[in-house]
Coordinates of C-alpha atoms in Angstrom, one line a residue:
Chain A
M219 CA -33.9 17.2 -4.3
R220 CA -34.5 14.2 -6.7
V221 CA -31.8 12.5 -7.6
A222 CA -31.4 10.1 -10.7
V223 CA -28.4 7.7 -10.3
L224 CA -27.5 6.2 -13.8
G225 CA -25.0 3.3 -13.1
L226 CA -25.4 1.6 -9.7
G227 CA -21.9 -0.2 -9.2
L228 CA -19.7 0.6 -6.5
V229 CA -19.9 4.4 -6.6
G230 CA -23.1 5.2 -8.2
G231 CA -24.9 2.4 -5.8
S232 CA -23.2 3.9 -2.9
V233 CA -24.3 7.3 -3.9
A234 CA -28.1 5.7 -4.0
Q235 CA -27.7 4.0 -1.0
G236 CA -26.2 7.0 0.8
L237 CA -28.9 9.9 0.1
A238 CA -31.1 10.2 2.4
A239 CA -34.5 12.6 3.1
P240 CA -34.8 15.4 2.1
H241 CA -33.3 13.6 -1.2
T242 CA -35.0 11.1 -3.1
V243 CA -33.2 8.8 -5.4
T244 CA -34.2 6.7 -8.8
G245 CA -31.8 4.6 -10.2
Y246 CA -30.9 2.8 -13.4
D247 CA -28.6 0.2 -14.3
A248 CA -27.9 -1.2 -18.0
D249 CA -27.3 -4.6 -16.1
D250 CA -30.5 -6.6 -15.2
A251 CA -28.9 -8.5 -12.5
T252 CA -27.4 -5.4 -10.8
A253 CA -31.1 -3.4 -11.4
D254 CA -33.1 -6.4 -9.5
A255 CA -30.5 -6.6 -7.1
A256 CA -30.9 -2.7 -6.4
R257 CA -34.8 -3.4 -6.5
R258 CA -35.1 -5.8 -4.2
S259 CA -32.7 -3.7 -1.5
G260 CA -35.4 -1.2 -1.7
L261 CA -34.4 1.4 -4.3
E262 CA -36.7 2.8 -6.9
V263 CA -35.1 1.5 -10.4
A264 CA -36.2 2.5 -13.8
T265 CA -36.2 0.5 -16.6
S266 CA -34.4 3.0 -18.9
P267 CA -32.2 6.1 -18.3
Q268 CA -35.2 8.1 -20.0
Q269 CA -37.3 6.9 -17.1
A270 CA -35.0 7.1 -14.7
V271 CA -34.3 11.4 -15.7
Q272 CA -37.8 12.1 -16.1
G273 CA -38.6 15.0 -13.2
A274 CA -35.0 14.6 -11.6
D275 CA -33.5 17.7 -10.0
L276 CA -30.0 16.0 -10.5
V277 CA -28.6 13.7 -12.8
V278 CA -25.5 11.9 -11.4
L279 CA -24.0 9.6 -14.2
A280 CA -21.9 7.0 -12.7
A281 CA -21.9 4.6 -15.6
P282 CA -18.4 3.4 -17.0
V283 CA -16.9 6.6 -18.6
T284 CA -17.4 6.1 -22.1
A285 CA -21.3 5.1 -21.3
N286 CA -21.4 8.4 -19.6
D287 CA -20.4 10.4 -22.4
A288 CA -23.2 9.0 -24.4
L289 CA -25.7 9.6 -21.6
L290 CA -24.6 12.9 -21.3
G291 CA -24.9 13.8 -24.9
R292 CA -28.8 12.7 -24.6
L293 CA -29.7 14.7 -21.5
A294 CA -32.4 17.7 -22.4
P295 CA -30.8 21.1 -22.3
G296 CA -31.4 22.5 -18.8
T297 CA -30.7 19.2 -17.0
L298 CA -28.7 19.8 -14.0
V299 CA -26.0 16.9 -14.2
T300 CA -22.8 15.5 -12.5
D301 CA -20.6 12.5 -12.9
V302 CA -18.0 10.4 -10.9
G303 CA -15.7 9.7 -13.3
S304 CA -12.2 9.9 -12.7
T305 CA -10.8 12.1 -15.5
K306 CA -12.7 15.5 -15.9
A307 CA -11.3 17.0 -19.0
P308 CA -12.3 14.7 -21.8
L309 CA -15.9 14.7 -20.3
V310 CA -15.7 18.7 -20.5
Q311 CA -14.8 18.4 -23.9
A312 CA -17.5 16.2 -24.9
W313 CA -19.9 18.4 -23.4
R314 CA -18.8 21.5 -25.1
A315 CA -18.8 19.6 -28.5
S316 CA -22.4 18.5 -28.1
G317 CA -23.4 22.0 -27.6
A318 CA -23.2 22.5 -23.8
G319 CA -26.9 21.9 -23.1
P320 CA -27.4 20.4 -19.8
R321 CA -25.7 22.4 -16.6
L322 CA -22.9 20.3 -16.1
V323 CA -20.9 20.4 -12.9
P324 CA -18.3 17.4 -13.2
G325 CA -17.4 15.6 -10.2
H326 CA -15.2 13.1 -8.8
P327 CA -15.3 11.2 -5.5
M328 CA -11.8 10.4 -4.0
A329 CA -13.3 6.9 -2.4
G330 CA -13.5 3.7 -3.8
A331 CA -12.3 0.2 -3.2
E332 CA -10.9 -2.9 -5.1
S333 CA -14.2 -4.7 -5.1
A334 CA -17.3 -3.3 -7.8
G335 CA -20.7 -3.7 -8.3
W336 CA -24.1 -3.0 -6.2
G337 CA -23.0 -5.7 -3.9
A338 CA -19.8 -3.6 -2.5
A339 CA -21.6 -0.5 -2.7
R340 CA -22.5 1.3 1.0
P341 CA -24.0 4.3 2.2
D342 CA -21.1 5.6 4.3
L343 CA -18.4 5.2 1.4
F344 CA -17.7 8.8 1.1
R345 CA -17.9 9.9 4.7
G346 CA -15.1 11.6 5.6
T347 CA -13.7 11.7 2.2
R348 CA -12.8 14.4 -0.4
W349 CA -15.2 14.8 -3.7
V350 CA -13.8 17.0 -6.6
L351 CA -16.5 19.2 -8.3
C352 CA -15.5 21.6 -11.1
P353 CA -17.2 25.1 -10.8
G354 CA -17.2 27.6 -13.2
L355 CA -18.9 25.5 -16.6
T356 CA -22.9 26.6 -15.1
A357 CA -24.1 29.0 -12.6
P358 CA -23.0 29.3 -9.0
Q359 CA -26.5 27.6 -7.7
D360 CA -25.8 24.9 -9.9
F361 CA -22.6 24.3 -8.2
A362 CA -24.2 25.1 -4.7
A363 CA -26.9 22.4 -5.3
V364 CA -24.4 19.5 -6.6
C365 CA -22.2 20.6 -3.5
R366 CA -24.8 20.0 -0.9
V367 CA -25.8 16.5 -2.4
V368 CA -21.9 15.7 -2.3
L369 CA -21.8 17.4 1.5
A370 CA -25.0 15.2 2.2
L371 CA -23.0 12.1 1.7
G372 CA -20.2 13.2 4.3
A373 CA -17.7 14.1 1.8
H374 CA -16.0 17.4 1.6
V375 CA -15.7 19.2 -1.5
V376 CA -12.5 20.0 -3.2
P377 CA -13.2 22.6 -6.2
A378 CA -10.8 22.1 -9.1
D379 CA -10.1 23.0 -12.4
A380 CA -10.6 19.7 -14.8
E381 CA -7.2 19.9 -16.2
E382 CA -5.7 20.4 -13.2
H383 CA -7.7 17.7 -11.4
D384 CA -6.5 15.3 -14.2
R385 CA -3.3 16.1 -13.6
A386 CA -3.2 15.7 -9.9
V387 CA -4.9 12.1 -9.9
A388 CA -2.6 10.7 -12.6
R389 CA -0.2 11.4 -9.6
I390 CA -1.9 10.6 -6.7
S391 CA -4.0 7.7 -8.5
H392 CA -3.9 6.3 -11.9
A393 CA 0.1 5.8 -12.0
P394 CA 0.1 4.4 -8.4
N395 CA -2.7 1.7 -9.5
L396 CA -0.5 0.9 -12.6
L397 CA 2.6 0.5 -10.4
A398 CA 0.7 -1.9 -8.1
A399 CA 0.3 -4.0 -10.9
V400 CA 3.7 -4.1 -12.3
L401 CA 5.2 -4.4 -8.6
A402 CA 2.4 -7.7 -8.1
E403 CA 3.6 -9.0 -11.0
A404 CA 7.6 -8.5 -11.0
A405 CA 7.4 -10.2 -7.5
L406 CA 5.3 -13.4 -8.1
H407 CA 4.8 -13.7 -11.7
G408 CA 1.4 -15.2 -10.9
D409 CA 2.7 -17.9 -8.3
A410 CA 2.4 -17.3 -4.6
D411 CA 3.2 -21.0 -3.7
T412 CA 6.9 -20.0 -3.8
L413 CA 9.5 -18.7 -1.4
A414 CA 8.6 -14.9 -2.5
G415 CA 4.6 -15.4 -2.3
S416 CA 5.4 -17.4 1.3
L417 CA 7.5 -14.2 2.1
A418 CA 5.4 -11.4 1.1
A419 CA 4.3 -9.4 4.4
G420 CA 3.3 -5.8 5.2
S421 CA 4.9 -3.8 2.3
F422 CA 4.2 -6.3 -0.6
R423 CA 0.5 -6.6 0.9
D424 CA 0.0 -2.8 1.1
L425 CA 1.7 -1.8 -2.2
T426 CA -0.1 -4.0 -4.1
R427 CA -3.9 -3.9 -2.5
V428 CA -5.4 -2.1 -5.4
A429 CA -4.1 -4.4 -8.2
A430 CA -7.2 -6.7 -6.7
S431 CA -9.3 -4.3 -8.5
P432 CA -10.8 -5.1 -11.9
P433 CA -8.3 -4.9 -14.7
E434 CA -11.0 -3.8 -17.0
R435 CA -12.0 -0.9 -14.7
T436 CA -8.5 0.3 -13.8
A437 CA -7.6 0.3 -17.5
E438 CA -10.3 2.6 -18.4
F439 CA -9.7 5.4 -16.1
C440 CA -5.6 4.8 -16.9
L441 CA -6.6 5.1 -20.7
A442 CA -9.0 8.1 -20.0
N443 CA -6.2 10.1 -18.5
G444 CA -3.4 8.4 -20.6
A445 CA -1.2 11.2 -21.4
G446 CA -0.9 12.7 -17.8
T447 CA -0.7 9.0 -16.4
A448 CA 2.2 8.5 -18.8
D449 CA 4.2 11.5 -17.7
V450 CA 4.2 10.4 -14.4
L451 CA 5.2 6.8 -15.3
A452 CA 7.9 7.9 -17.3
E453 CA 9.2 10.0 -14.7
V454 CA 8.9 7.0 -11.9
A455 CA 10.6 4.8 -14.4
R456 CA 13.7 7.2 -14.9
Q457 CA 13.8 7.5 -10.8
I458 CA 13.6 3.8 -10.4
A459 CA 16.2 3.4 -13.2
S460 CA 18.4 5.4 -11.9
L461 CA 18.0 3.9 -8.3
A462 CA 19.0 0.7 -9.5
Q463 CA 22.3 1.9 -10.8
A464 CA 23.0 3.9 -7.4
L465 CA 22.4 0.3 -5.6
R466 CA 24.6 -1.6 -8.0
A467 CA 27.5 1.0 -7.5
G468 CA 26.7 1.1 -3.8
D469 CA 26.0 4.7 -3.7
R470 CA 24.7 5.3 -0.5
A471 CA 24.3 8.8 -0.5
A472 CA 21.9 8.6 -3.7
V473 CA 19.8 5.9 -2.6
L474 CA 19.6 7.9 1.0
A475 CA 18.7 11.2 -1.1
A476 CA 15.9 9.2 -2.7
L477 CA 14.4 7.4 0.3
A478 CA 14.8 10.8 2.2
A479 CA 12.8 12.7 -0.3
G480 CA 10.3 10.1 -0.7
H481 CA 9.9 10.0 3.2
R482 CA 9.1 13.9 3.4
S483 CA 6.7 13.6 1.0
R484 CA 5.0 10.9 3.0
L485 CA 5.2 12.9 6.1
A486 CA 4.0 16.1 4.4
Y487 CA 0.9 13.8 3.4
E488 CA 0.6 12.4 6.8
G489 CA 0.8 15.8 8.2
R490 CA -2.4 17.1 6.2
G491 CA -4.9 18.6 8.3
D492 CA -8.2 20.1 7.7
G493 CA -7.3 23.5 9.5
T494 CA -10.0 25.7 11.0
A495 CA -13.3 26.7 9.5
Y496 CA -13.5 30.0 7.9
E497 CA -16.2 31.9 5.4
V498 CA -15.7 33.0 2.0
V499 CA -18.0 35.1 -0.2
V500 CA -17.9 34.2 -3.7
E501 CA -19.7 36.3 -6.5
G502 CA -19.2 38.2 -10.1
E503 CA -18.4 36.9 -13.2
R504 CA -15.5 34.9 -12.4
W505 CA -16.7 33.6 -8.8
W506 CA -15.1 30.1 -9.2
E507 CA -11.8 31.6 -9.2
P508 CA -11.1 31.8 -5.4
L509 CA -12.7 28.5 -5.0
L510 CA -9.9 27.1 -7.6
A511 CA -7.3 28.8 -5.1
L512 CA -9.1 27.2 -2.2
G513 CA -8.7 23.9 -3.8
R514 CA -5.4 24.3 -5.5
S515 CA -3.7 25.2 -1.9
G516 CA -5.5 21.9 -0.4
G517 CA -8.7 23.5 1.1
V518 CA -11.9 22.1 1.2
I519 CA -15.6 23.1 1.4
T520 CA -17.6 21.7 4.2
D521 CA -20.9 23.8 3.5
V522 CA -22.4 26.2 1.0
E523 CA -25.1 28.7 1.2
Q524 CA -26.8 31.0 -1.4
E525 CA -27.0 34.6 -1.2
G526 CA -28.8 36.0 -4.2
G527 CA -25.9 35.6 -6.7
A528 CA -23.2 35.1 -4.4
L529 CA -22.3 32.0 -2.4
R530 CA -21.2 31.7 1.2
V531 CA -19.0 28.9 1.5
T532 CA -17.7 27.7 4.8
A533 CA -13.9 26.2 4.1
R534 CA -11.0 24.5 5.8
G535 CA -7.6 24.6 4.9
G536 CA -6.1 26.3 1.9
T537 CA -6.5 30.0 0.9
A538 CA -9.5 31.0 -1.3
Chain B
M171 CA 16.6 -20.9 27.4
R172 CA 18.5 -18.1 28.2
V173 CA 18.3 -15.6 25.3
A174 CA 20.4 -12.3 24.9
V175 CA 19.4 -10.1 22.5
L176 CA 21.8 -7.5 21.4
G177 CA 20.0 -4.4 20.0
L178 CA 16.5 -3.4 21.5
G179 CA 14.9 -1.6 18.6
L180 CA 11.6 -2.7 17.1
V181 CA 12.4 -6.2 16.2
G182 CA 15.2 -6.8 19.3
G183 CA 12.7 -5.3 21.4
S184 CA 10.0 -7.1 20.3
V185 CA 11.6 -10.0 20.7
A186 CA 12.8 -9.5 24.1
Q187 CA 9.1 -8.3 25.2
G188 CA 7.4 -11.4 23.4
L189 CA 9.4 -14.2 24.8
A190 CA 7.9 -15.6 28.1
A191 CA 8.8 -18.3 30.7
P192 CA 10.3 -20.7 30.4
H193 CA 12.8 -18.2 28.5
T194 CA 14.5 -15.8 30.0
V195 CA 16.1 -12.7 28.5
T196 CA 18.9 -10.3 28.8
G197 CA 18.9 -7.6 26.6
Y198 CA 21.8 -4.8 25.4
D199 CA 21.7 -2.0 23.2
A200 CA 24.6 0.2 22.1
D201 CA 22.2 3.3 22.9
D202 CA 22.3 4.5 26.4
A203 CA 18.4 6.1 26.2
T204 CA 17.1 2.7 24.5
A205 CA 18.8 0.4 27.2
D206 CA 17.4 2.9 30.0
A207 CA 13.6 2.8 28.3
A208 CA 14.0 -1.1 28.3
R209 CA 15.4 -1.4 31.5
R210 CA 12.5 1.1 33.1
S211 CA 10.1 -1.5 31.3
G212 CA 11.4 -4.3 33.5
L213 CA 13.9 -6.0 31.0
E214 CA 17.2 -7.3 32.4
V215 CA 19.8 -5.0 30.3
A216 CA 23.4 -5.6 30.5
T217 CA 25.9 -3.0 30.0
S218 CA 28.0 -4.6 27.4
P219 CA 27.4 -7.1 24.5
Q220 CA 29.8 -9.5 26.2
Q221 CA 28.0 -9.1 29.8
A222 CA 24.8 -10.2 27.9
V223 CA 26.1 -13.2 26.5
Q224 CA 27.6 -14.6 29.4
G225 CA 25.9 -17.9 29.7
A226 CA 23.3 -17.3 27.2
D227 CA 22.2 -20.5 25.1
L228 CA 21.2 -18.4 22.4
V229 CA 22.4 -15.0 21.2
V230 CA 20.0 -12.7 19.1
L231 CA 21.6 -10.3 16.8
A232 CA 19.2 -7.3 16.3
A233 CA 21.6 -4.6 16.0
P234 CA 21.7 -2.4 12.3
V235 CA 23.2 -5.2 9.9
T236 CA 26.7 -3.6 10.1
A237 CA 26.9 -3.7 13.8
N238 CA 25.7 -7.8 13.9
D239 CA 28.4 -8.8 11.8
A240 CA 31.3 -7.2 14.0
L241 CA 29.0 -8.8 17.3
L242 CA 29.0 -11.9 15.5
G243 CA 32.9 -12.2 14.8
R244 CA 33.4 -11.6 18.7
L245 CA 31.1 -14.3 19.7
A246 CA 32.9 -17.4 21.2
P247 CA 33.4 -20.2 19.2
G248 CA 30.0 -22.8 19.8
T249 CA 27.9 -20.0 20.6
L250 CA 24.4 -20.9 19.2
V251 CA 23.2 -17.3 17.6
T252 CA 20.7 -16.3 15.0
D253 CA 19.8 -12.6 13.9
V254 CA 16.9 -10.6 12.4
G255 CA 18.6 -9.1 9.3
S256 CA 17.0 -8.8 6.2
T257 CA 19.7 -9.8 4.1
K258 CA 21.1 -13.1 5.1
A259 CA 24.1 -14.3 2.2
P260 CA 26.6 -11.4 3.4
L261 CA 26.3 -12.6 7.1
V262 CA 27.0 -16.2 6.0
Q263 CA 30.0 -15.1 4.2
A264 CA 31.2 -12.8 7.0
W265 CA 30.6 -15.8 9.6
R266 CA 32.5 -18.3 7.2
A267 CA 35.5 -15.8 6.7
S268 CA 36.0 -15.5 10.3
G269 CA 36.2 -19.2 10.7
A270 CA 32.8 -20.3 11.4
G271 CA 33.3 -20.3 15.0
P272 CA 29.8 -19.6 16.6
R273 CA 26.9 -22.3 15.8
L274 CA 25.2 -19.9 13.2
V275 CA 21.4 -20.1 12.3
P276 CA 20.8 -17.2 10.2
G277 CA 17.1 -15.5 10.8
H278 CA 14.9 -12.7 9.1
P279 CA 11.3 -12.2 10.8
M280 CA 8.9 -10.9 7.9
A281 CA 7.3 -8.5 10.2
G282 CA 8.1 -4.7 10.9
A283 CA 6.4 -1.4 11.1
E284 CA 7.2 2.2 9.6
S285 CA 7.9 3.0 13.3
A286 CA 11.0 2.3 14.9
G287 CA 12.9 1.9 18.3
W288 CA 12.1 0.4 21.7
G289 CA 9.0 2.5 22.1
A290 CA 7.4 0.8 18.9
A291 CA 8.4 -2.8 19.7
R292 CA 5.3 -5.0 21.0
P293 CA 5.3 -8.6 22.3
D294 CA 2.8 -9.7 19.8
L295 CA 4.7 -8.1 16.6
F296 CA 5.2 -11.7 15.3
R297 CA 2.1 -13.6 16.3
G298 CA 0.9 -14.8 12.8
T299 CA 3.9 -14.0 10.7
R300 CA 6.3 -15.9 8.6
W301 CA 10.3 -15.9 10.1
V302 CA 12.7 -17.0 7.8
L303 CA 15.6 -19.4 9.2
C304 CA 18.4 -20.8 7.2
P305 CA 19.2 -24.8 8.2
G306 CA 22.0 -26.3 7.5
L307 CA 24.9 -24.3 8.8
T308 CA 25.1 -26.2 12.0
A309 CA 23.4 -29.4 13.3
P310 CA 19.7 -30.2 13.3
Q311 CA 19.4 -29.6 17.0
D312 CA 20.8 -25.9 16.8
F313 CA 18.1 -25.2 13.9
A314 CA 15.3 -26.8 16.0
A315 CA 16.2 -24.8 19.1
V316 CA 16.1 -21.6 17.6
C317 CA 12.9 -22.7 15.9
R318 CA 11.5 -23.1 19.3
V319 CA 12.1 -19.8 20.0
V320 CA 10.6 -18.3 16.8
L321 CA 7.3 -20.3 17.2
A322 CA 7.2 -19.4 21.0
L323 CA 7.1 -15.8 19.6
G324 CA 3.7 -16.9 17.6
A325 CA 5.5 -17.1 14.0
H326 CA 5.8 -19.9 11.8
V327 CA 9.2 -20.6 10.6
V328 CA 10.1 -20.7 6.6
P329 CA 13.5 -22.7 5.9
A330 CA 15.2 -21.1 3.2
D331 CA 18.6 -20.8 1.5
A332 CA 20.6 -17.8 2.3
E333 CA 20.7 -16.6 -1.4
E334 CA 17.3 -17.7 -2.4
H335 CA 15.9 -15.8 0.7
D336 CA 17.9 -12.7 -0.4
R337 CA 16.7 -12.6 -3.9
A338 CA 12.8 -13.3 -2.6
V339 CA 12.8 -10.5 -0.4
A340 CA 14.3 -8.2 -3.2
R341 CA 10.9 -8.9 -4.6
I342 CA 8.6 -8.5 -2.1
S343 CA 10.0 -6.2 0.4
H344 CA 13.2 -4.3 -0.9
A345 CA 12.3 -3.0 -4.1
P346 CA 8.7 -2.2 -2.8
N347 CA 10.5 -0.1 0.0
L348 CA 12.3 1.9 -2.6
L349 CA 9.0 2.3 -5.2
A350 CA 7.1 3.4 -1.9
A351 CA 9.5 6.3 -1.8
V352 CA 9.7 7.1 -5.2
L353 CA 6.2 7.1 -6.3
A354 CA 5.5 9.7 -2.8
E355 CA 8.2 12.0 -4.1
A356 CA 6.7 11.8 -7.9
A357 CA 3.6 12.5 -6.6
L358 CA 3.6 15.2 -4.2
H359 CA 7.5 16.6 -4.5
G360 CA 7.5 17.7 -0.8
D361 CA 4.2 19.5 -0.4
A362 CA 1.1 18.0 0.3
D363 CA -0.9 21.6 0.6
T364 CA -1.9 21.2 -3.1
L365 CA -4.6 19.8 -5.2
A366 CA -2.6 16.5 -5.4
G367 CA -2.1 16.2 -1.7
S368 CA -5.5 17.0 -1.5
L369 CA -7.1 14.3 -3.4
A370 CA -4.6 11.6 -2.1
A371 CA -6.8 8.7 -1.2
G372 CA -6.7 5.0 -0.8
S373 CA -4.3 3.8 -3.4
F374 CA -1.5 6.7 -2.4
R375 CA -1.8 6.1 1.2
D376 CA -1.5 2.2 1.2
L377 CA 1.3 2.5 -2.1
T378 CA 3.4 5.0 0.2
R379 CA 3.1 3.6 3.6
V380 CA 6.3 2.0 4.2
A381 CA 7.9 5.4 3.0
A382 CA 7.3 6.8 6.6
S383 CA 10.1 4.3 7.9
P384 CA 13.3 5.9 8.8
P385 CA 15.0 6.5 5.6
E386 CA 18.4 5.3 7.2
R387 CA 17.1 1.7 8.0
T388 CA 15.7 1.6 4.7
A389 CA 18.6 2.5 2.7
E390 CA 20.7 0.0 5.1
F391 CA 18.9 -3.1 4.2
C392 CA 18.6 -2.2 0.6
L393 CA 22.1 -1.7 -0.1
A394 CA 22.7 -4.9 1.8
N395 CA 21.0 -6.5 -1.0
G396 CA 22.2 -4.3 -3.6
A397 CA 22.6 -6.3 -6.5
G398 CA 19.0 -8.4 -6.0
T399 CA 17.1 -5.7 -5.4
A400 CA 18.6 -3.4 -8.3
D401 CA 17.7 -6.6 -10.7
V402 CA 13.8 -6.0 -9.6
L403 CA 14.1 -2.2 -9.9
A404 CA 15.3 -2.7 -13.5
E405 CA 12.6 -5.2 -14.3
V406 CA 10.3 -2.9 -12.8
A407 CA 11.4 0.3 -14.8
R408 CA 11.4 -1.4 -17.9
Q409 CA 7.6 -2.4 -17.3
I410 CA 6.6 0.9 -16.5
A411 CA 8.3 2.6 -19.2
S412 CA 6.8 0.3 -21.6
L413 CA 3.3 1.0 -19.9
A414 CA 3.9 4.7 -20.4
Q415 CA 4.2 4.0 -24.1
A416 CA 1.3 2.0 -24.2
L417 CA -0.8 4.6 -22.5
R418 CA 0.8 7.4 -24.8
A419 CA -0.5 4.9 -28.1
G420 CA -3.8 4.5 -26.6
D421 CA -3.2 0.8 -26.5
R422 CA -5.4 -0.5 -24.7
A423 CA -4.8 -4.2 -25.3
A424 CA -1.3 -3.5 -23.8
V425 CA -2.4 -1.9 -20.7
L426 CA -5.1 -4.3 -19.9
A427 CA -2.5 -7.2 -20.3
A428 CA -0.1 -5.6 -17.7
L429 CA -3.2 -4.8 -15.3
A430 CA -4.4 -8.6 -15.8
A431 CA -0.9 -9.7 -14.8
G432 CA -0.9 -7.9 -11.7
H433 CA -4.3 -8.5 -11.0
R434 CA -3.7 -12.4 -11.2
S435 CA -0.6 -12.1 -8.8
R436 CA -2.1 -10.2 -6.4
L437 CA -5.1 -12.9 -6.2
A438 CA -2.7 -15.6 -5.8
Y439 CA -1.1 -13.7 -2.6
E440 CA -4.4 -13.3 -1.3
G441 CA -5.0 -16.9 -1.9
R442 CA -2.1 -18.2 -0.2
G443 CA -3.3 -20.8 2.2
D444 CA -1.6 -22.6 5.2
G445 CA -3.0 -25.9 4.2
T446 CA -3.6 -29.0 6.3
A447 CA -0.8 -30.1 8.9
Y448 CA 1.4 -33.0 8.3
E449 CA 4.5 -34.6 9.4
V450 CA 7.9 -35.0 7.8
V451 CA 11.1 -36.8 9.5
V452 CA 14.0 -35.2 8.1
E453 CA 17.9 -36.7 9.2
G454 CA 21.1 -37.8 7.0
E455 CA 23.9 -35.8 5.9
R456 CA 21.9 -33.3 3.9
W457 CA 18.7 -33.2 6.4
W458 CA 18.0 -29.8 5.6
E459 CA 17.2 -30.4 1.9
P460 CA 13.6 -31.7 2.5
L461 CA 13.4 -28.3 4.2
L462 CA 14.8 -26.0 1.7
A463 CA 12.2 -28.0 -0.8
L464 CA 9.3 -26.9 2.0
G465 CA 10.1 -23.6 2.1
R466 CA 10.4 -23.1 -1.8
S467 CA 7.0 -24.4 -2.6
G468 CA 5.3 -22.1 0.1
G469 CA 5.2 -24.0 3.1
V470 CA 5.9 -23.4 6.9
I471 CA 6.8 -25.3 10.1
T472 CA 4.6 -25.0 12.6
D473 CA 6.5 -27.2 15.3
V474 CA 9.7 -29.2 15.5
E475 CA 10.6 -32.0 17.8
Q476 CA 14.2 -34.3 18.0
E477 CA 14.3 -37.8 17.7
G478 CA 18.0 -38.9 18.3
G479 CA 19.8 -37.2 15.2
A480 CA 16.7 -36.6 13.6
L481 CA 14.1 -33.8 13.5
R482 CA 10.4 -34.6 13.5
V483 CA 8.9 -31.7 11.8
T484 CA 5.1 -30.4 11.6
A485 CA 4.4 -28.6 8.4
R486 CA 1.8 -26.7 6.7
G487 CA 1.5 -26.0 2.8
G488 CA 4.2 -26.7 0.4
T489 CA 5.9 -30.1 -0.2
A490 CA 8.8 -31.1 2.0

């Protein structure tokens, strides 16, 4: 496929670097220094989004979320397009509002780094990771085409509904990013040349790692998923305040219950397995529903082939 | 030195494994299976605490905190003793209440793992880490002797007052451990075979790592430092609740301010350096005060020698 990648930061840059033959890539970035750096690395870089998407089989929107909404609105009807934003429902709403012209398969790679920019991008960023794609807005062959590009980057595909995705990432990514920042500040108040700063070890190091990320980038994705993230934060705040009371009261049972619940959840996460591979054929008017069931139950897509109007999907884990 | 290590779990076991000639180690553990495992590894293991401490130059209390208090009360007056508990003020209080018989230099290695027991212990657990010792309860030569054992394990020594230590570790260790548990449970509710469980990636992985620790161990050290840990949790709960409101209101400035503060604190932590080495001679009635100032300003002790009643300390970072 000819793939146009609009936005050459950490994620877009890694997509551009990771796609090998038979795929070809044309990039674009609004920042001249980024565009130059990508060009010097050997990437074909266009001088405008219009030039980049010319003749592309797939457009990947990898600019900041608000810029993606604008770029999406300017694509020609019928253009196959995906994105890498960490919130999906607002993009789908914008797409519907603007007449649903492009063939949209919303996406979200569950990979990243606290660093940013083309310089931080690497071709293997997605290898062994999971990548959400939202099926059902367009034809099954569009979903299959975007799947194949994602699979070529070494990721497994998690099919998900846009709103369910947003609620899930609020829990496991957006709220945690804010918690890391709050904890880092509560622990050090900006100064590490102190006893607390000196003693900060493994638990502080890991719990605050993502606070090293650019604050603007984190603010943008948390605000884009504001209501869902706020729900999780409010729940966490209640639990923490209640734990503070239990500690003051010396209520060992309450403290232990909270720790045991967290321990059980962590072990459940560590016990995730990909399971054995099996095949599912999806077809018909609501062909995407078994795929959503697959994603909801923890399954991933590891291969997909078209068979007429149907898709033959190889899956691991979950239940389609 | 002849060192008796009472308690052969992760930390005590690593002390016993890490001390090489000229030090010799006798271990003890109340759990027969642990004692047998240590014996099979070649450690000399006594059959009672009394037997283990017989003729020892230094006793290391490495049992659970409550057991340490009892062991401390049974040591002969004049015995040089340190401990590895993560809260220091209660131990000092217990020592004073029982007549301050043993020569106590309270300690706390800032190293650990989410695993536990003799099987998880390793001789290099402390290499490159920091280890708090509280000077001033006994003579300078006692502090120097315990320092040298800690330095022999590859750690640098952070001198600290017991109560200041407890407030610092509440911020950078005890509260973070509870936050990790609360977040893991709020994110997954015990089930990882879900969309959220499937999408959990780097931020969830690192923020909840310590929730894999044994809940009983974490409960014990958080309860031992209950008031200080509760203060930090209450502060974090207020900040998080306020962030939830900011997200609902779409208040970008407030969200960005919280993220920027956390970012600044994380970068301050990442920018910690050991600094260049310098020497300090401490002596006189309040010989420990320059050492506490050193620890408060982020400095560490990398070597110590006795010169009559004075200590010649090699330090890095901070200001003595």
